[in-house]
């Protein structure tokens, strides 16, 4: 990951990791007085109230932006449920209490929000870097619902103090361990479980789940 930049006012500190930014532009749309790419620095944390800035930053799907209150205000906390939203022709948007670890268990990042690559082409794996656009990656992001999408599957736990561990299998899928809700693009399908293997090579015929295609298509990650 790249080194985050820090922008401070008397009431809030904003950090920005450009290596994880995928230009979703939630910040620019939400508070253009604070987030303006035509000015330098492009983040002006004195231009709005700390709580307004924190609320907009919490919409950032990639986790490139974070906020730390300096006025005694509340810090951002994980969503009550660990949620994975499959983006059509794009990445996995994840929110909750998220731990990404290497194949041997070393912690990569512990975060509340992130966008992880599923096209297999990112140069910043496991994070999305918008490579899916140039690669022409196509998948509608549909998820087959569990038999009772209103009720959790056996063993389902999705609370803020129960981390979802995302293990990066060497040259293989994302191995999920912990309660989560997997939501298809445009809310097409809801799958609840406590473990799964999600495709990150882009080749599975059973997306978003892994079908072993990485073993044959030369995926490196």
Short mmCIF file of N, CA, C and O in Angstrom, two decimals, residues 95-200:
data_model
loop_
_atom_site.label_atom_id
_atom_site.label_comp_id
_atom_site.label_asym_id
_atom_site.label_seq_id
_atom_site.Cartn_x
_atom_site.Cartn_y
_atom_site.Cartn_z
N UNK A 95 -17.68 -3.89 3.55
CA UNK A 95 -17.83 -3.03 4.72
C UNK A 95 -18.02 -3.89 5.95
O UNK A 95 -18.66 -4.94 5.90
N UNK A 96 -17.48 -3.43 7.08
CA UNK A 96 -17.64 -4.15 8.34
C UNK A 96 -16.35 -4.18 9.11
O UNK A 96 -15.54 -3.25 9.05
N UNK A 97 -16.15 -5.26 9.85
CA UNK A 97 -14.93 -5.46 10.62
C UNK A 97 -14.06 -6.44 9.82
O UNK A 97 -14.22 -7.65 9.91
N UNK A 98 -13.18 -5.90 9.00
CA UNK A 98 -12.53 -6.66 7.94
C UNK A 98 -11.04 -6.84 8.20
O UNK A 98 -10.32 -5.86 8.41
N UNK A 99 -10.58 -8.08 8.13
CA UNK A 99 -9.16 -8.40 8.27
C UNK A 99 -8.68 -9.12 7.03
O UNK A 99 -9.15 -10.23 6.74
N UNK A 100 -7.78 -8.51 6.28
CA UNK A 100 -7.16 -9.17 5.13
C UNK A 100 -5.83 -9.74 5.58
O UNK A 100 -5.00 -9.03 6.16
N UNK A 101 -5.63 -11.04 5.32
CA UNK A 101 -4.39 -11.70 5.72
C UNK A 101 -3.80 -12.44 4.53
O UNK A 101 -4.50 -12.81 3.59
N UNK A 102 -2.48 -12.66 4.59
CA UNK A 102 -1.81 -13.42 3.55
C UNK A 102 -2.10 -14.90 3.70
O UNK A 102 -2.72 -15.34 4.69
N UNK A 103 -1.62 -15.69 2.76
CA UNK A 103 -1.83 -17.13 2.80
C UNK A 103 -1.27 -17.76 4.06
O UNK A 103 -1.78 -18.78 4.54
N UNK A 104 -0.20 -17.16 4.62
CA UNK A 104 0.38 -17.70 5.85
C UNK A 104 -0.12 -16.99 7.10
O UNK A 104 0.42 -17.19 8.19
N UNK A 105 -1.15 -16.16 6.96
CA UNK A 105 -1.81 -15.57 8.12
C UNK A 105 -1.30 -14.21 8.56
O UNK A 105 -1.80 -13.66 9.54
N UNK A 106 -0.34 -13.63 7.86
CA UNK A 106 0.18 -12.30 8.23
C UNK A 106 -0.85 -11.23 7.88
O UNK A 106 -1.43 -11.25 6.78
N UNK A 107 -1.06 -10.29 8.79
CA UNK A 107 -2.06 -9.25 8.58
C UNK A 107 -1.61 -8.28 7.49
O UNK A 107 -0.50 -7.73 7.55
N UNK A 108 -2.47 -8.04 6.50
CA UNK A 108 -2.21 -7.05 5.46
C UNK A 108 -2.85 -5.73 5.86
O UNK A 108 -2.22 -4.68 5.83
N UNK A 109 -4.12 -5.78 6.24
CA UNK A 109 -4.82 -4.57 6.66
C UNK A 109 -6.05 -4.96 7.48
O UNK A 109 -6.66 -6.00 7.24
N UNK A 110 -6.36 -4.14 8.47
CA UNK A 110 -7.57 -4.29 9.26
C UNK A 110 -8.34 -2.99 9.07
O UNK A 110 -7.88 -1.93 9.46
N UNK A 111 -9.50 -3.07 8.42
CA UNK A 111 -10.17 -1.84 8.01
C UNK A 111 -11.68 -2.02 8.07
O UNK A 111 -12.19 -3.12 8.32
N UNK A 112 -12.38 -0.90 7.81
CA UNK A 112 -13.84 -0.89 7.86
C UNK A 112 -14.47 -0.91 6.47
O UNK A 112 -15.63 -1.27 6.32
N UNK A 113 -13.69 -0.46 5.48
CA UNK A 113 -14.19 -0.35 4.11
C UNK A 113 -13.06 -0.68 3.16
O UNK A 113 -11.93 -0.30 3.39
N UNK A 114 -13.37 -1.38 2.08
CA UNK A 114 -12.35 -1.66 1.07
C UNK A 114 -13.01 -2.12 -0.22
O UNK A 114 -14.16 -2.59 -0.23
N UNK A 115 -12.27 -1.97 -1.32
CA UNK A 115 -12.70 -2.47 -2.63
C UNK A 115 -11.64 -3.44 -3.10
O UNK A 115 -10.49 -3.05 -3.33
N UNK A 116 -12.00 -4.71 -3.23
CA UNK A 116 -11.05 -5.74 -3.62
C UNK A 116 -11.28 -6.18 -5.06
O UNK A 116 -12.41 -6.32 -5.52
N UNK A 117 -10.16 -6.42 -5.75
CA UNK A 117 -10.18 -6.79 -7.16
C UNK A 117 -10.85 -8.15 -7.36
O UNK A 117 -10.63 -9.08 -6.59
N UNK A 118 -11.66 -8.24 -8.42
CA UNK A 118 -12.17 -9.56 -8.81
C UNK A 118 -11.97 -9.84 -10.29
O UNK A 118 -12.36 -10.91 -10.77
N UNK A 119 -11.32 -8.91 -11.02
CA UNK A 119 -11.06 -9.15 -12.45
C UNK A 119 -9.73 -9.86 -12.66
O UNK A 119 -9.46 -10.38 -13.75
N UNK A 120 -8.86 -9.86 -11.63
CA UNK A 120 -7.57 -10.52 -11.72
C UNK A 120 -6.46 -9.68 -12.32
O UNK A 120 -5.31 -10.12 -12.40
N UNK A 121 -6.76 -8.43 -12.72
CA UNK A 121 -5.79 -7.62 -13.45
C UNK A 121 -5.17 -6.48 -12.64
O UNK A 121 -4.27 -5.80 -13.14
N UNK A 122 -5.62 -6.23 -11.44
CA UNK A 122 -5.11 -5.11 -10.65
C UNK A 122 -3.61 -5.23 -10.42
O UNK A 122 -3.09 -6.32 -10.17
N UNK A 123 -2.93 -4.09 -10.50
CA UNK A 123 -1.51 -4.04 -10.17
C UNK A 123 -1.30 -3.73 -8.70
O UNK A 123 -0.17 -3.55 -8.25
N UNK A 124 -2.38 -3.65 -7.96
CA UNK A 124 -2.33 -3.34 -6.53
C UNK A 124 -3.12 -4.37 -5.74
O UNK A 124 -3.82 -4.05 -4.79
N UNK A 125 -3.05 -5.63 -6.17
CA UNK A 125 -3.78 -6.70 -5.49
C UNK A 125 -3.43 -6.73 -4.00
O UNK A 125 -2.29 -6.48 -3.64
N UNK A 126 -4.41 -7.01 -3.15
CA UNK A 126 -5.76 -7.45 -3.47
C UNK A 126 -6.74 -6.33 -3.77
O UNK A 126 -7.92 -6.58 -4.01
N UNK A 127 -6.27 -5.08 -3.74
CA UNK A 127 -7.17 -3.96 -3.91
C UNK A 127 -7.46 -3.70 -5.38
O UNK A 127 -6.63 -3.95 -6.26
N UNK A 128 -8.63 -3.16 -5.65
CA UNK A 128 -9.01 -2.75 -6.99
C UNK A 128 -8.23 -1.49 -7.37
O UNK A 128 -8.01 -0.60 -6.54
N UNK A 129 -7.80 -1.42 -8.64
CA UNK A 129 -7.18 -0.20 -9.15
C UNK A 129 -7.83 0.24 -10.46
O UNK A 129 -7.24 0.98 -11.24
N UNK A 130 -9.07 -0.22 -10.68
CA UNK A 130 -9.85 0.09 -11.88
C UNK A 130 -9.33 -0.61 -13.13
O UNK A 130 -9.73 -0.26 -14.25
N UNK A 131 -8.47 -1.62 -12.97
CA UNK A 131 -7.96 -2.35 -14.14
C UNK A 131 -9.08 -3.04 -14.90
O UNK A 131 -8.93 -3.33 -16.09
N UNK A 132 -10.19 -3.33 -14.21
CA UNK A 132 -11.31 -4.01 -14.88
C UNK A 132 -11.85 -3.20 -16.07
O UNK A 132 -12.40 -3.77 -17.00
N UNK A 133 -11.65 -1.89 -16.04
CA UNK A 133 -12.17 -1.04 -17.12
C UNK A 133 -11.42 -1.32 -18.41
O UNK A 133 -12.00 -1.65 -19.46
N UNK A 134 -10.09 -1.20 -18.36
CA UNK A 134 -9.27 -1.44 -19.57
C UNK A 134 -9.27 -2.91 -19.97
O UNK A 134 -9.11 -3.23 -21.16
N UNK A 135 -9.43 -3.78 -18.98
CA UNK A 135 -9.40 -5.22 -19.27
C UNK A 135 -10.69 -5.71 -19.92
O UNK A 135 -10.75 -6.84 -20.43
N UNK A 136 -11.73 -4.89 -19.89
CA UNK A 136 -13.01 -5.31 -20.45
C UNK A 136 -13.68 -6.40 -19.64
O UNK A 136 -14.44 -7.20 -20.19
N UNK A 137 -13.42 -6.41 -18.35
CA UNK A 137 -14.02 -7.42 -17.48
C UNK A 137 -15.53 -7.28 -17.48
O UNK A 137 -16.06 -6.18 -17.33
N UNK A 138 -16.21 -8.39 -17.65
CA UNK A 138 -17.67 -8.34 -17.69
C UNK A 138 -18.26 -9.43 -16.81
O UNK A 138 -17.96 -10.61 -16.97
N UNK A 139 -19.08 -9.01 -15.89
CA UNK A 139 -19.87 -9.93 -15.07
C UNK A 139 -20.97 -9.11 -14.43
O UNK A 139 -20.70 -8.06 -13.83
N UNK A 140 -22.23 -9.52 -14.55
CA UNK A 140 -23.34 -8.71 -14.04
C UNK A 140 -23.38 -8.59 -12.52
O UNK A 140 -24.10 -7.75 -11.99
N UNK A 141 -22.62 -9.45 -11.82
CA UNK A 141 -22.60 -9.36 -10.36
C UNK A 141 -23.80 -9.99 -9.68
O UNK A 141 -24.11 -9.66 -8.54
N UNK A 142 -24.46 -10.91 -10.37
CA UNK A 142 -25.62 -11.57 -9.79
C UNK A 142 -25.18 -12.59 -8.74
O UNK A 142 -24.19 -13.29 -8.92
N UNK A 143 -25.92 -12.65 -7.66
CA UNK A 143 -25.66 -13.62 -6.59
C UNK A 143 -26.91 -14.46 -6.39
O UNK A 143 -28.02 -13.92 -6.27
N UNK A 144 -26.75 -15.76 -6.38
CA UNK A 144 -27.88 -16.65 -6.12
C UNK A 144 -28.26 -16.57 -4.65
O UNK A 144 -27.42 -16.77 -3.77
N UNK A 145 -29.51 -16.25 -4.38
CA UNK A 145 -29.96 -16.12 -3.00
C UNK A 145 -29.96 -17.45 -2.29
O UNK A 145 -30.19 -18.50 -2.89
N UNK A 146 -29.71 -17.41 -0.98
CA UNK A 146 -29.89 -18.60 -0.17
C UNK A 146 -31.37 -18.92 -0.11
O UNK A 146 -32.22 -18.08 -0.43
N UNK A 147 -31.72 -20.13 0.29
CA UNK A 147 -33.10 -20.57 0.25
C UNK A 147 -34.03 -19.67 1.05
O UNK A 147 -35.19 -19.50 0.71
N UNK A 148 -33.51 -19.10 2.14
CA UNK A 148 -34.30 -18.16 2.93
C UNK A 148 -33.43 -16.94 3.17
O UNK A 148 -32.69 -16.87 4.15
N UNK A 149 -33.49 -15.97 2.25
CA UNK A 149 -32.59 -14.83 2.34
C UNK A 149 -32.89 -13.94 3.53
O UNK A 149 -32.08 -13.09 3.89
N UNK A 150 -34.03 -14.14 4.17
CA UNK A 150 -34.35 -13.32 5.35
C UNK A 150 -33.73 -13.90 6.61
O UNK A 150 -33.68 -13.24 7.64
N UNK A 151 -33.28 -15.14 6.54
CA UNK A 151 -32.74 -15.80 7.73
C UNK A 151 -31.28 -16.17 7.50
O UNK A 151 -30.92 -16.65 6.44
N UNK A 152 -30.42 -15.96 8.50
CA UNK A 152 -29.00 -16.31 8.34
C UNK A 152 -28.80 -17.80 8.16
O UNK A 152 -29.57 -18.61 8.65
N UNK A 153 -27.74 -18.14 7.43
CA UNK A 153 -27.37 -19.54 7.30
C UNK A 153 -26.79 -20.04 8.61
O UNK A 153 -26.45 -19.25 9.50
N UNK A 154 -26.69 -21.34 8.75
CA UNK A 154 -26.15 -21.93 9.97
C UNK A 154 -24.76 -21.38 10.26
O UNK A 154 -23.92 -21.32 9.37
N UNK A 155 -24.54 -20.97 11.51
CA UNK A 155 -23.24 -20.45 11.90
C UNK A 155 -23.03 -18.99 11.56
O UNK A 155 -21.97 -18.43 11.81
N UNK A 156 -24.05 -18.34 10.98
CA UNK A 156 -23.91 -16.94 10.57
C UNK A 156 -23.75 -16.02 11.78
O UNK A 156 -24.51 -16.08 12.73
N UNK A 157 -22.71 -15.20 11.73
CA UNK A 157 -22.49 -14.18 12.75
C UNK A 157 -22.06 -12.92 12.01
O UNK A 157 -21.10 -12.93 11.26
N UNK A 158 -22.78 -11.84 12.17
CA UNK A 158 -22.41 -10.60 11.49
C UNK A 158 -22.60 -9.43 12.44
O UNK A 158 -23.58 -8.71 12.38
N UNK A 159 -21.71 -9.30 13.37
CA UNK A 159 -21.74 -8.19 14.31
C UNK A 159 -20.39 -7.51 14.30
O UNK A 159 -19.39 -8.07 13.88
N UNK A 160 -20.38 -6.26 14.76
CA UNK A 160 -19.19 -5.44 14.61
C UNK A 160 -17.97 -6.01 15.33
O UNK A 160 -16.85 -5.76 14.92
N UNK A 161 -18.18 -6.77 16.40
CA UNK A 161 -17.02 -7.28 17.14
C UNK A 161 -16.60 -8.68 16.67
O UNK A 161 -15.82 -9.34 17.32
N UNK A 162 -17.14 -9.13 15.55
CA UNK A 162 -16.77 -10.43 14.98
C UNK A 162 -16.13 -10.18 13.62
O UNK A 162 -16.83 -10.01 12.62
N UNK A 163 -14.81 -10.13 13.54
CA UNK A 163 -14.16 -9.80 12.27
C UNK A 163 -14.44 -10.83 11.19
O UNK A 163 -14.60 -12.02 11.46
N UNK A 164 -14.48 -10.34 9.96
CA UNK A 164 -14.49 -11.20 8.80
C UNK A 164 -13.06 -11.29 8.31
O UNK A 164 -12.46 -10.28 7.94
N UNK A 165 -12.49 -12.48 8.33
CA UNK A 165 -11.13 -12.68 7.86
C UNK A 165 -11.14 -13.04 6.39
O UNK A 165 -11.86 -13.96 5.97
N UNK A 166 -10.36 -12.33 5.61
CA UNK A 166 -10.27 -12.52 4.16
C UNK A 166 -8.85 -12.97 3.86
O UNK A 166 -7.91 -12.18 3.87
N UNK A 167 -8.70 -14.26 3.65
CA UNK A 167 -7.36 -14.82 3.40
C UNK A 167 -7.08 -14.84 1.90
O UNK A 167 -7.89 -15.30 1.11
N UNK A 168 -5.89 -14.32 1.54
CA UNK A 168 -5.47 -14.28 0.15
C UNK A 168 -4.76 -15.59 -0.18
O UNK A 168 -3.58 -15.76 0.07
N UNK A 169 -5.49 -16.52 -0.75
CA UNK A 169 -4.86 -17.78 -1.14
C UNK A 169 -3.84 -17.51 -2.24
O UNK A 169 -4.13 -16.78 -3.19
N UNK A 170 -2.65 -18.05 -2.11
CA UNK A 170 -1.60 -17.82 -3.10
C UNK A 170 -2.06 -18.24 -4.49
O UNK A 170 -2.43 -19.40 -4.71
N UNK A 171 -2.09 -17.28 -5.42
CA UNK A 171 -2.54 -17.52 -6.79
C UNK A 171 -3.93 -18.13 -6.84
O UNK A 171 -4.27 -18.86 -7.78
N UNK A 172 -4.72 -17.80 -5.82
CA UNK A 172 -6.05 -18.38 -5.73
C UNK A 172 -7.08 -17.41 -5.20
O UNK A 172 -6.89 -16.19 -5.27
N UNK A 173 -8.18 -17.91 -4.65
CA UNK A 173 -9.33 -17.09 -4.31
C UNK A 173 -9.17 -16.33 -2.99
O UNK A 173 -8.17 -16.44 -2.29
N UNK A 174 -10.21 -15.56 -2.68
CA UNK A 174 -10.36 -14.95 -1.37
C UNK A 174 -11.10 -15.95 -0.49
O UNK A 174 -12.26 -16.28 -0.78
N UNK A 175 -10.45 -16.42 0.56
CA UNK A 175 -11.09 -17.39 1.47
C UNK A 175 -11.68 -16.61 2.63
O UNK A 175 -10.96 -15.99 3.41
N UNK A 176 -13.00 -16.64 2.76
CA UNK A 176 -13.70 -15.88 3.78
C UNK A 176 -13.99 -16.76 5.00
O UNK A 176 -14.46 -17.89 4.86
N UNK A 177 -13.73 -16.19 6.17
CA UNK A 177 -13.98 -16.91 7.42
C UNK A 177 -14.60 -15.93 8.40
O UNK A 177 -13.93 -15.03 8.90
N UNK A 178 -15.89 -16.10 8.66
CA UNK A 178 -16.62 -15.19 9.55
C UNK A 178 -17.95 -14.85 8.92
O UNK A 178 -18.16 -15.00 7.71
N UNK A 179 -18.91 -14.40 9.71
CA UNK A 179 -20.23 -14.10 9.18
C UNK A 179 -20.22 -12.96 8.19
O UNK A 179 -19.55 -11.96 8.39
N UNK A 180 -20.95 -13.11 7.10
CA UNK A 180 -21.03 -12.04 6.11
C UNK A 180 -22.32 -12.19 5.30
O UNK A 180 -22.93 -13.26 5.23
N UNK A 181 -22.71 -11.09 4.70
CA UNK A 181 -23.82 -11.07 3.76
C UNK A 181 -23.27 -10.65 2.41
O UNK A 181 -22.63 -9.60 2.29
N UNK A 182 -23.50 -11.46 1.40
CA UNK A 182 -23.03 -11.21 0.04
C UNK A 182 -24.23 -10.74 -0.78
O UNK A 182 -25.22 -11.45 -0.90
N UNK A 183 -24.12 -9.53 -1.32
CA UNK A 183 -25.24 -8.92 -2.03
C UNK A 183 -24.87 -8.71 -3.49
O UNK A 183 -23.80 -8.16 -3.79
N UNK A 184 -25.74 -9.13 -4.39
CA UNK A 184 -25.49 -8.96 -5.81
C UNK A 184 -25.67 -7.52 -6.25
O UNK A 184 -26.28 -6.70 -5.56
N UNK A 185 -25.14 -7.20 -7.43
CA UNK A 185 -25.31 -5.87 -8.00
C UNK A 185 -26.80 -5.56 -8.14
O UNK A 185 -27.60 -6.43 -8.47
N UNK A 186 -27.16 -4.30 -7.86
CA UNK A 186 -28.56 -3.87 -7.91
C UNK A 186 -29.43 -4.74 -7.00
O UNK A 186 -30.61 -4.97 -7.29
N UNK A 187 -28.82 -5.21 -5.89
CA UNK A 187 -29.52 -6.04 -4.91
C UNK A 187 -30.10 -7.32 -5.52
O UNK A 187 -31.10 -7.85 -5.05
N UNK A 188 -29.44 -7.82 -6.58
CA UNK A 188 -29.91 -9.05 -7.21
C UNK A 188 -29.31 -10.26 -6.50
O UNK A 188 -28.25 -10.75 -6.85
N UNK A 189 -30.01 -10.72 -5.48
CA UNK A 189 -29.58 -11.90 -4.75
C UNK A 189 -28.87 -11.56 -3.47
O UNK A 189 -28.09 -10.61 -3.40
N UNK A 190 -29.16 -12.33 -2.44
CA UNK A 190 -28.53 -12.17 -1.13
C UNK A 190 -28.12 -13.54 -0.63
O UNK A 190 -28.93 -14.46 -0.59
N UNK A 191 -26.84 -13.66 -0.29
CA UNK A 191 -26.31 -14.95 0.19
C UNK A 191 -25.65 -14.70 1.55
O UNK A 191 -24.77 -13.86 1.67
N UNK A 192 -26.10 -15.43 2.57
CA UNK A 192 -25.55 -15.29 3.90
C UNK A 192 -24.81 -16.56 4.28
O UNK A 192 -25.32 -17.66 4.05
N UNK A 193 -23.63 -16.41 4.85
CA UNK A 193 -22.83 -17.59 5.19
C UNK A 193 -21.77 -17.20 6.20
O UNK A 193 -21.65 -16.04 6.61
N UNK A 194 -21.01 -18.18 6.65
CA UNK A 194 -19.89 -17.94 7.55
C UNK A 194 -18.57 -18.34 6.92
O UNK A 194 -17.52 -18.18 7.54
N UNK A 195 -18.60 -18.84 5.68
CA UNK A 195 -17.36 -19.12 4.96
C UNK A 195 -17.68 -19.24 3.47
O UNK A 195 -18.81 -19.57 3.08
N UNK A 196 -16.69 -18.93 2.65
CA UNK A 196 -16.85 -19.03 1.20
C UNK A 196 -15.48 -18.80 0.57
O UNK A 196 -14.55 -18.32 1.21
N UNK A 197 -15.38 -19.13 -0.71
CA UNK A 197 -14.19 -18.82 -1.51
C UNK A 197 -14.67 -18.00 -2.70
O UNK A 197 -15.43 -18.50 -3.53
N UNK A 198 -14.23 -16.74 -2.76
CA UNK A 198 -14.65 -15.85 -3.83
C UNK A 198 -13.58 -15.75 -4.90
O UNK A 198 -12.38 -15.64 -4.60
N UNK A 199 -14.00 -15.76 -6.15
CA UNK A 199 -13.09 -15.65 -7.29
C UNK A 199 -12.38 -14.30 -7.28
O UNK A 199 -12.99 -13.26 -7.05
N UNK A 200 -11.07 -14.32 -7.53
CA UNK A 200 -10.34 -13.07 -7.75
C UNK A 200 -9.46 -13.15 -8.99
O UNK A 200 -8.68 -12.24 -9.25
#
